[in-house]
Amino acid sequence: MSAHMAPEMEGVAAGAPTRGPDSENFPVASRLLSPAVRAKVLAFYRVVRLSDDIADSPDLDPAEKLRRLDAIEAALDGAPGVPEAAALRASGAGVEEARAMLTAFRRDSRNEGCKDWAGLVDYCAYSAVPVGRILLRLHGEGSAPQPAADALCIALQVLNHLQDMGEDRAQIGRIYLPRAWMNEVGGEAAVFNEPAPRRALLDALLDRCEALLDIAAALPHRLQSRRLALESATTIGCARRLLARLRAADPMAGRVALTKADALAALLASPRPASDAAVVRAAVARAGSSFSRGMASLRGERRRALYAVYAFCRAVDDIADGAAPFTEKRRFLAEWRAKLDAPDCALSRELAWARARFDLPHSECIAMIEGMETDAAPRLRLPDEAALELYCRRVAGSVGAMSVRIFGAPEAVEFGLALGRTLQLVNILRDIDEDAERDRVYIPLSWLGPDASPAELLERPDLHEACHRLLGRAEAGFAAAEAELTSANAGPLRPARVMMWAYRRILDRLVARGFHPPRLRPRLGTAERARLAAIALGWG
């Protein structure tokens, strides 16, 4: 206790509140709620705001912050001296949730930080989850919506941390980013001073937020209260807009914030919360995939199912490619194994629907995850051609085997497996240098000689010969696929033809470019993209 503070409960407040409910990033006690509920939420908010201001005060030492937070908790139990706590007690709701949040504010006062993602989620369980829990309780909702509500609250908290990362560090010396994740990209100094490591870390954490929002997507549909459903749908809409802004901008270069137009757009969309199919469709649109033309050639349920498969593959690929530590990547991929049996988010539910509708084998989804577990390693080498074949079977053959079933040609599974392998070989040839930056070398070491650093492997004289060996296998794969399309009923396989045409053009560019540095990444031109669209529409 500081010398000028009396031992009783006086002096708890750290001054005027730093903000009111209308100035928060996301809806707090909005007028979508009934007046009676809103009054109780505002009483809860005032205690939380008071506690937060204490924990964030730059003028109080940690011991004094903890003393004041202890005084607030005592007032929640009936001690005098904190009017805000007394008002919350009188409201008849929110005391236990406020008590839980004091745990987070004490952590903030001690500036504990978070070691890893699990630590950050645990912090959010005290700093944000109680907000959702009190809203559910005040509206008489049962336990069914809790997982979705918890996911939404955690996502909102992490988005706020990313939004305020520079300000938090500069003004109060606090960093919420997981320490293990910062170390993965070079450490704290690199994250806060260098754009590239910071971008990698931000994108990996935003991927986690997006996964949480996919779980939260079910919340409006699971609520009995129409008012709370509108509130939650609006909040989800705001969160997705802020996430998109954080993907596109650097929060260290200037504050990334929602505008009034963003909030209005989320509110106008809230009466019709997005379905699982709409959530997945939007994710596919944001990805800007090279497979988009092939997917667009399908209609109705077939397109919906292919979107689900593509989005699943993209989700696990983002985990493997992201900046999270290896142990965390393995855990996130293990969570996807569990989702296959117990869907808990928009994407996993859509994938479950697609699997049931088109008889997609569970084993193919597992194969994809196993391939991503290979990619998730900090350092990747394939010892021989058999390892390359297994890798291609998992990450690309699985897609081909599922896709042909969706196309309506289940008899063409072997074609799908072979085509997937061929397209993956093209990817490997195209992305040699990009993969090397991640310490991944997919060309078998048996073709290159002893293991070495990526730079040394890519400078070896035998690299050119090894690339041409892969090239020969890819060309043979395209020839076999063309022959099979000629002899089979090619109508259902039109999406495969679209992909074959695009990848064949890329392979031709690689042949013309060669495999000596500089290896510029080949891209399709405007005329080729137009031709691709024509093929997708059945005109070519």
XYZ file of C-alpha atoms in Angstrom:
540
model
C 0.000 0.000 0.000
C 1.388 3.419 -0.923
C 2.053 5.894 1.880
C -0.696 8.311 0.877
C -3.468 5.686 0.758
C -5.701 5.065 3.743
C -6.123 1.422 4.821
C -9.860 1.440 4.141
C -11.452 1.202 0.680
C -10.921 4.803 -0.309
C -9.007 5.663 -3.420
C -9.869 2.583 -5.404
C -10.608 4.481 -8.607
C -7.697 5.459 -10.833
C -9.458 8.585 -12.049
C -12.237 9.094 -14.561
C -13.003 6.024 -16.699
C -10.840 5.936 -19.808
C -13.828 5.119 -21.989
C -17.508 4.331 -21.951
C -19.442 1.418 -23.406
C -20.118 3.290 -26.643
C -16.393 3.718 -27.320
C -15.391 0.055 -27.100
C -14.274 -1.830 -30.210
C -17.247 -4.178 -30.110
C -20.863 -3.782 -28.962
C -21.150 -3.457 -25.176
C -24.606 -3.178 -23.609
C -25.982 -2.063 -26.956
C -29.560 -1.003 -27.408
C -30.265 -4.293 -29.123
C -30.597 -5.641 -25.571
C -33.727 -5.120 -23.510
C -33.608 -2.153 -21.072
C -33.663 -4.436 -18.028
C -30.798 -6.581 -19.297
C -28.877 -3.557 -20.522
C -28.981 -1.990 -17.035
C -27.444 -5.117 -15.505
C -24.786 -5.310 -18.225
C -23.893 -1.658 -17.663
C -23.476 -2.290 -13.921
C -21.135 -5.171 -14.763
C -19.295 -3.066 -17.341
C -18.596 -0.267 -14.841
C -16.873 -2.652 -12.428
C -14.863 -4.178 -15.271
C -13.899 -0.774 -16.663
C -12.809 0.422 -13.213
C -10.693 -2.705 -12.718
C -9.186 -2.475 -16.191
C -8.218 1.159 -15.698
C -6.448 0.242 -12.473
C -4.529 -2.614 -14.077
C -3.539 -0.404 -17.026
C -2.626 2.710 -15.033
C 0.958 3.860 -15.780
C 1.004 5.824 -12.506
C 0.428 2.912 -10.087
C 2.999 0.346 -9.065
C 2.011 -3.354 -9.185
C 1.483 -3.621 -5.430
C -0.911 -0.672 -5.404
C -2.809 -2.042 -8.393
C -3.259 -5.361 -6.612
C -4.414 -3.609 -3.435
C -7.090 -1.729 -5.318
C -8.242 -4.827 -7.159
C -8.440 -6.661 -3.831
C -10.599 -3.806 -2.551
C -12.967 -4.239 -5.479
C -13.267 -7.975 -4.813
C -13.953 -7.290 -1.149
C -16.670 -4.860 -2.190
C -18.205 -7.560 -4.407
C -18.525 -9.566 -1.184
C -20.252 -6.662 0.580
C -17.467 -4.467 1.961
C -18.123 -0.715 1.630
C -16.192 1.827 -0.383
C -16.618 0.878 -4.056
C -19.964 2.200 -5.374
C -19.603 0.380 -8.696
C -19.275 -2.978 -6.942
C -22.185 -2.180 -4.654
C -24.349 -1.354 -7.680
C -23.381 -4.639 -9.320
C -24.319 -6.573 -6.189
C -27.635 -4.750 -6.088
C -28.333 -5.687 -9.723
C -28.443 -9.340 -8.724
C -26.168 -10.601 -11.506
C -22.564 -10.554 -12.606
C -20.672 -10.804 -9.307
C -19.052 -14.162 -10.085
C -18.181 -13.103 -13.632
C -16.620 -9.879 -12.316
C -14.658 -11.896 -9.756
C -13.305 -14.107 -12.573
C -12.220 -11.059 -14.557
C -10.295 -9.738 -11.563
C -8.001 -12.742 -12.015
C -7.050 -11.421 -15.452
C -6.568 -7.880 -14.158
C -4.246 -9.171 -11.432
C -2.208 -10.917 -14.114
C -2.082 -7.644 -16.025
C -0.954 -5.804 -12.894
C 1.920 -8.265 -12.483
C 2.611 -8.053 -16.231
C 2.796 -11.832 -16.504
C 2.356 -12.238 -20.259
C 1.691 -15.582 -21.976
C 4.104 -18.361 -22.827
C 2.127 -19.989 -25.644
C -1.298 -20.175 -27.263
C -2.721 -22.252 -24.425
C -1.548 -19.580 -21.988
C -3.193 -16.848 -24.040
C -6.456 -18.793 -24.206
C -6.298 -19.338 -20.442
C -5.853 -15.595 -19.930
C -8.852 -14.931 -22.183
C -10.894 -17.410 -20.139
C -10.723 -14.828 -17.348
C -10.434 -11.577 -19.291
C -13.161 -12.115 -21.918
C -15.164 -15.337 -21.557
C -17.064 -14.076 -18.459
C -18.596 -11.330 -20.613
C -20.258 -13.911 -22.848
C -21.249 -16.039 -19.899
C -23.102 -13.215 -18.148
C -24.994 -12.342 -21.318
C -26.078 -15.962 -21.717
C -27.167 -16.158 -18.089
C -29.072 -12.863 -18.158
C -31.043 -14.113 -21.179
C -31.820 -17.497 -19.620
C -29.814 -19.425 -22.198
C -28.657 -22.924 -21.351
C -25.235 -24.482 -21.775
C -25.573 -25.347 -25.494
C -24.404 -21.929 -26.784
C -21.473 -21.709 -24.360
C -18.683 -23.153 -26.574
C -19.593 -20.788 -29.416
C -19.898 -17.821 -27.051
C -16.557 -18.642 -25.419
C -14.869 -18.871 -28.836
C -16.272 -15.487 -29.831
C -15.062 -13.834 -26.637
C -11.559 -15.291 -26.987
C -11.351 -14.165 -30.628
C -12.442 -10.646 -29.709
C -9.828 -10.436 -26.958
C -6.988 -11.632 -29.187
C -8.022 -9.229 -31.945
C -7.900 -6.395 -29.411
C -4.426 -7.510 -28.323
C -3.189 -7.460 -31.925
C -4.865 -4.127 -32.592
C -3.194 -2.544 -29.537
C 0.142 -4.398 -29.576
C 2.272 -1.309 -30.133
C 0.388 0.894 -27.699
C 0.339 -1.756 -24.971
C 4.090 -2.233 -25.185
C 4.973 1.441 -25.429
C 2.654 2.784 -22.754
C 2.466 0.062 -20.118
C 5.239 -2.344 -21.117
C 2.796 -5.172 -21.683
C 2.964 -7.817 -24.410
C 0.137 -10.307 -24.884
C 1.679 -12.075 -27.876
C 2.766 -15.612 -26.897
C 6.494 -15.613 -26.156
C 7.082 -18.955 -27.889
C 5.464 -17.591 -31.050
C 7.614 -14.467 -30.993
C 10.724 -16.608 -30.559
C 9.685 -18.645 -33.593
C 10.078 -15.574 -35.854
C 13.159 -14.070 -34.238
C 12.102 -12.768 -30.833
C 10.432 -9.680 -29.387
C 12.762 -7.159 -31.046
C 12.186 -8.677 -34.472
C 8.403 -8.693 -34.014
C 8.203 -5.060 -32.984
C 10.907 -3.657 -35.268
C 10.794 -5.703 -38.479
C 7.723 -5.904 -40.750
C 8.331 -9.405 -42.158
C 8.537 -11.334 -38.843
C 5.669 -9.282 -37.465
C 3.505 -10.074 -40.490
C 4.231 -13.782 -40.183
C 3.284 -13.758 -36.501
C 0.171 -11.655 -37.038
C -1.090 -13.895 -39.816
C -0.577 -17.034 -37.721
C -2.485 -15.528 -34.789
C -5.201 -14.239 -37.110
C -5.580 -17.776 -38.453
C -6.346 -18.859 -34.874
C -8.862 -16.028 -34.528
C -10.519 -17.049 -37.768
C -10.816 -20.630 -36.515
C -12.455 -19.329 -33.335
C -14.882 -17.185 -35.319
C -15.836 -20.259 -37.349
C -16.802 -21.913 -34.059
C -18.648 -18.746 -33.017
C -20.613 -18.680 -36.295
C -23.178 -21.068 -34.807
C -23.926 -18.802 -31.846
C -26.786 -16.694 -33.312
C -28.554 -19.852 -34.489
C -28.334 -21.476 -31.058
C -29.764 -18.611 -29.020
C -33.391 -18.461 -27.993
C -33.280 -14.720 -27.369
C -33.859 -12.828 -30.598
C -32.213 -9.725 -29.156
C -29.086 -11.584 -28.081
C -28.916 -13.372 -31.441
C -28.872 -9.986 -33.203
C -26.231 -8.713 -30.796
C -24.022 -11.755 -31.320
C -24.391 -11.721 -35.114
C -23.462 -8.029 -35.162
C -20.437 -8.712 -32.968
C -19.279 -11.585 -35.185
C -19.633 -9.346 -38.228
C -17.541 -6.630 -36.588
C -14.912 -9.162 -35.579
C -14.586 -10.508 -39.122
C -14.207 -6.983 -40.464
C -11.495 -6.129 -37.952
C -9.723 -9.398 -38.726
C -9.727 -8.539 -42.432
C -8.317 -5.090 -41.682
C -5.548 -6.581 -39.548
C -4.681 -8.959 -42.389
C -4.306 -6.007 -44.741
C -2.565 -3.476 -42.488
C 0.233 -3.237 -39.950
C -0.986 -2.240 -36.469
C 2.490 -0.897 -35.680
C 2.237 1.575 -38.571
C -1.023 3.094 -37.321
C -4.093 2.088 -35.421
C -6.214 -0.459 -37.269
C -9.811 0.116 -36.247
C -13.379 -0.374 -37.334
C -15.341 2.517 -38.730
C -18.954 3.431 -38.109
C -19.667 2.076 -41.591
C -18.244 -1.293 -40.538
C -20.468 -1.407 -37.486
C -23.512 -0.388 -39.521
C -22.812 -3.032 -42.155
C -22.498 -5.692 -39.450
C -25.739 -4.535 -37.869
C -27.642 -4.569 -41.162
C -26.412 -8.100 -41.879
C -27.211 -9.396 -38.393
C -30.912 -10.309 -38.920
C -29.713 -13.105 -41.218
C -26.619 -14.650 -39.601
C -24.336 -16.453 -42.011
C -24.957 -20.159 -42.505
C -22.090 -22.640 -42.328
C -22.081 -22.843 -46.133
C -21.885 -19.050 -46.405
C -18.986 -18.903 -43.934
C -17.039 -21.466 -45.966
C -17.946 -19.809 -49.274
C -16.622 -16.478 -47.982
C -13.392 -18.130 -46.806
C -12.845 -19.637 -50.259
C -13.474 -16.268 -51.905
C -10.929 -14.578 -49.619
C -8.310 -17.210 -50.419
C -8.172 -16.273 -54.120
C -7.191 -19.829 -55.027
C -5.737 -20.922 -58.345
C -8.364 -23.676 -58.125
C -11.210 -21.145 -58.190
C -11.953 -21.658 -61.886
C -12.199 -25.392 -61.447
C -14.513 -25.017 -58.471
C -16.616 -22.442 -60.313
C -17.334 -24.949 -63.080
C -19.476 -26.904 -60.606
C -22.967 -26.016 -59.439
C -25.175 -26.559 -56.433
C -24.245 -29.213 -53.916
C -21.139 -30.287 -55.840
C -19.659 -26.806 -55.661
C -20.603 -26.523 -51.983
C -18.877 -29.827 -51.220
C -15.729 -28.919 -53.146
C -15.594 -25.592 -51.297
C -15.678 -27.528 -48.014
C -12.856 -29.834 -49.089
C -10.773 -26.952 -50.408
C -11.326 -24.849 -47.271
C -10.359 -27.806 -45.079
C -7.156 -28.332 -47.060
C -6.413 -24.628 -46.873
C -7.016 -24.544 -43.109
C -4.616 -27.369 -42.300
C -2.079 -26.053 -44.828
C -2.156 -22.649 -43.126
C -1.432 -24.381 -39.826
C 1.571 -26.194 -41.297
C 2.894 -23.060 -43.027
C 2.220 -20.648 -40.173
C 4.619 -19.091 -37.672
C 3.461 -21.100 -34.652
C 5.969 -23.363 -32.885
C 6.064 -26.970 -34.074
C 4.446 -28.352 -30.918
C 1.537 -25.935 -31.325
C 1.103 -26.848 -34.997
C 0.913 -30.514 -34.103
C -1.708 -29.740 -31.475
C -3.815 -27.684 -33.912
C -3.625 -30.506 -36.466
C -4.616 -32.988 -33.768
C -7.635 -30.785 -33.085
C -8.584 -31.196 -36.746
C -8.411 -34.973 -36.374
C -10.932 -34.607 -33.550
C -13.126 -32.281 -35.617
C -13.535 -34.994 -38.254
C -15.375 -37.098 -35.673
C -16.984 -34.268 -33.670
C -17.483 -31.167 -35.872
C -17.476 -27.978 -33.813
C -17.176 -25.152 -36.335
C -18.672 -23.972 -39.617
C -15.936 -25.565 -41.712
C -15.858 -28.937 -39.944
C -19.661 -29.151 -40.131
C -19.592 -28.374 -43.867
C -16.871 -30.962 -44.382
C -18.949 -33.522 -42.464
C -21.914 -32.718 -44.707
C -19.782 -33.123 -47.848
C -18.350 -36.416 -46.616
C -21.836 -37.781 -45.955
C -23.360 -36.431 -49.163
C -20.661 -37.703 -51.533
C -19.262 -40.642 -49.562
C -15.845 -39.058 -49.065
C -13.556 -41.424 -47.155
C -12.519 -40.402 -43.662
C -9.099 -41.877 -44.486
C -8.498 -39.255 -47.175
C -9.009 -36.419 -44.677
C -6.610 -38.154 -42.300
C -4.092 -38.535 -45.140
C -4.221 -34.778 -45.749
C -3.613 -34.069 -42.056
C -0.705 -36.541 -42.030
C 0.825 -34.696 -44.973
C 0.480 -31.409 -43.118
C 2.132 -32.959 -40.071
C 5.103 -33.595 -42.332
C 5.049 -29.994 -43.554
C 4.717 -28.637 -40.005
C 8.217 -29.790 -39.067
C 10.775 -27.016 -38.553
C 13.019 -28.690 -41.105
C 11.932 -31.046 -43.889
C 13.938 -33.401 -46.067
C 12.614 -36.323 -48.119
C 15.245 -39.067 -48.126
C 14.225 -40.871 -51.302
C 11.649 -41.217 -54.056
C 9.419 -43.452 -51.919
C 9.131 -40.644 -49.339
C 8.251 -38.203 -52.115
C 5.556 -40.557 -53.403
C 4.072 -40.937 -49.916
C 4.085 -37.185 -49.362
C 2.351 -36.514 -52.706
C -0.176 -39.263 -52.005
C -1.119 -37.623 -48.735
C -1.257 -33.927 -49.598
C -2.484 -34.167 -53.201
C -3.737 -37.680 -53.878
C -6.229 -37.236 -51.052
C -7.644 -34.146 -52.743
C -7.895 -35.927 -56.074
C -9.613 -38.960 -54.555
C -12.224 -36.780 -52.840
C -12.676 -34.426 -55.785
C -13.578 -37.042 -58.384
C -16.283 -38.347 -56.067
C -17.703 -34.852 -55.777
C -17.495 -34.402 -59.550
C -19.750 -37.438 -59.951
C -17.092 -39.853 -61.211
C -16.281 -42.177 -58.294
C -15.007 -44.753 -60.769
C -12.152 -42.337 -61.609
C -10.452 -42.474 -58.197
C -7.184 -43.771 -59.665
C -7.261 -40.894 -62.147
C -7.794 -38.462 -59.253
C -4.880 -39.932 -57.315
C -2.557 -39.730 -60.299
C -3.609 -36.213 -61.267
C -3.187 -34.982 -57.694
C 0.340 -36.384 -57.650
C 1.131 -34.692 -60.969
C -0.115 -31.289 -59.850
C 1.905 -31.591 -56.640
C 5.070 -32.276 -58.622
C 4.440 -29.045 -60.517
C 3.987 -27.223 -57.206
C 7.315 -28.572 -55.958
C 9.115 -27.457 -59.106
C 7.452 -24.044 -59.028
C 8.103 -23.363 -55.327
C 11.687 -24.586 -54.883
C 13.041 -21.290 -53.579
C 9.974 -20.365 -51.521
C 10.058 -23.763 -49.820
C 13.808 -23.455 -49.214
C 13.189 -20.257 -47.236
C 11.188 -22.442 -44.805
C 13.982 -25.062 -44.752
C 11.877 -27.461 -46.799
C 13.442 -29.450 -49.630
C 11.073 -31.846 -51.399
C 13.492 -33.093 -54.047
C 14.693 -36.469 -52.714
C 18.129 -36.387 -51.122
C 18.905 -39.614 -52.963
C 18.893 -37.477 -56.112
C 20.997 -34.685 -54.615
C 23.544 -36.328 -52.356
C 24.182 -35.722 -48.630
C 21.968 -33.390 -46.643
C 22.988 -29.742 -46.366
C 21.467 -26.326 -45.941
C 18.802 -25.352 -48.490
C 21.145 -22.809 -50.038
C 23.834 -25.450 -50.553
C 21.374 -28.019 -51.883
C 19.942 -25.539 -54.373
C 23.413 -24.609 -55.651
C 24.521 -28.153 -56.361
C 25.201 -29.012 -60.005
C 22.916 -32.043 -59.788
C 19.872 -29.881 -58.897
C 19.220 -29.205 -62.587
C 19.219 -32.937 -63.349
C 16.993 -33.690 -60.335
C 14.466 -31.061 -61.408
C 14.339 -32.580 -64.874
C 13.666 -35.988 -63.350
C 10.658 -34.475 -61.562
C 9.726 -32.692 -64.756
C 9.689 -35.957 -66.674
C 7.385 -37.535 -64.116
C 5.031 -34.562 -64.264
C 4.899 -34.651 -68.067
C 4.177 -38.383 -68.001
C 1.424 -37.746 -65.475
C -0.233 -35.160 -67.713
C 0.015 -37.474 -70.724
C -1.621 -40.333 -68.814
C -4.374 -38.035 -67.548
C -5.102 -36.738 -71.042
C -5.326 -40.278 -72.372
C -7.736 -41.282 -69.627
C -9.917 -38.233 -70.232
C -10.098 -39.099 -73.918
C -11.298 -42.647 -73.260
C -13.581 -41.892 -70.292
C -16.759 -39.918 -69.840
C -15.034 -36.554 -69.498
C -18.177 -34.531 -68.713
C -18.122 -34.894 -64.920
C -14.348 -34.406 -64.912
C -14.435 -30.921 -66.458
C -13.129 -29.282 -63.245
C -10.119 -31.608 -63.410
C -9.578 -30.590 -67.020
C -9.549 -26.935 -65.958
C -6.841 -27.611 -63.389
C -4.853 -29.740 -65.817
C -4.861 -26.986 -68.411
C -3.679 -24.351 -65.930
C -0.947 -26.510 -64.446
C 0.192 -27.675 -67.873
C 0.768 -24.022 -68.811
C 2.751 -23.472 -65.603
C 4.879 -26.527 -66.337
C 5.569 -25.224 -69.855
C 6.726 -21.924 -68.320
C 9.032 -23.826 -65.956
C 10.566 -25.714 -68.880
C 11.143 -22.470 -70.765
C 12.552 -20.750 -67.665
C 14.858 -23.571 -66.595
C 16.059 -24.313 -63.099
C 19.156 -22.174 -62.814
C 18.900 -18.956 -60.756
C 17.087 -16.648 -60.871
C 14.047 -18.904 -60.738
C 11.195 -16.423 -61.137
C 7.760 -17.768 -60.244
C 5.700 -18.385 -63.414
C 2.190 -16.960 -63.610
C -0.665 -17.209 -66.088
C -1.240 -14.212 -68.325
C -4.518 -12.410 -68.957
C -5.276 -14.344 -72.143
C -4.567 -17.642 -70.393
C -6.867 -16.764 -67.505
C -9.589 -15.931 -70.025
C -9.057 -19.287 -71.735
C -9.250 -20.978 -68.333
C -12.609 -19.317 -67.688
C -13.867 -20.478 -71.068
C -12.881 -24.060 -70.332
C -14.614 -23.868 -66.957
C -17.796 -22.745 -68.718
C -17.544 -25.597 -71.216
C -16.560 -23.385 -74.165
C -13.099 -24.809 -74.693
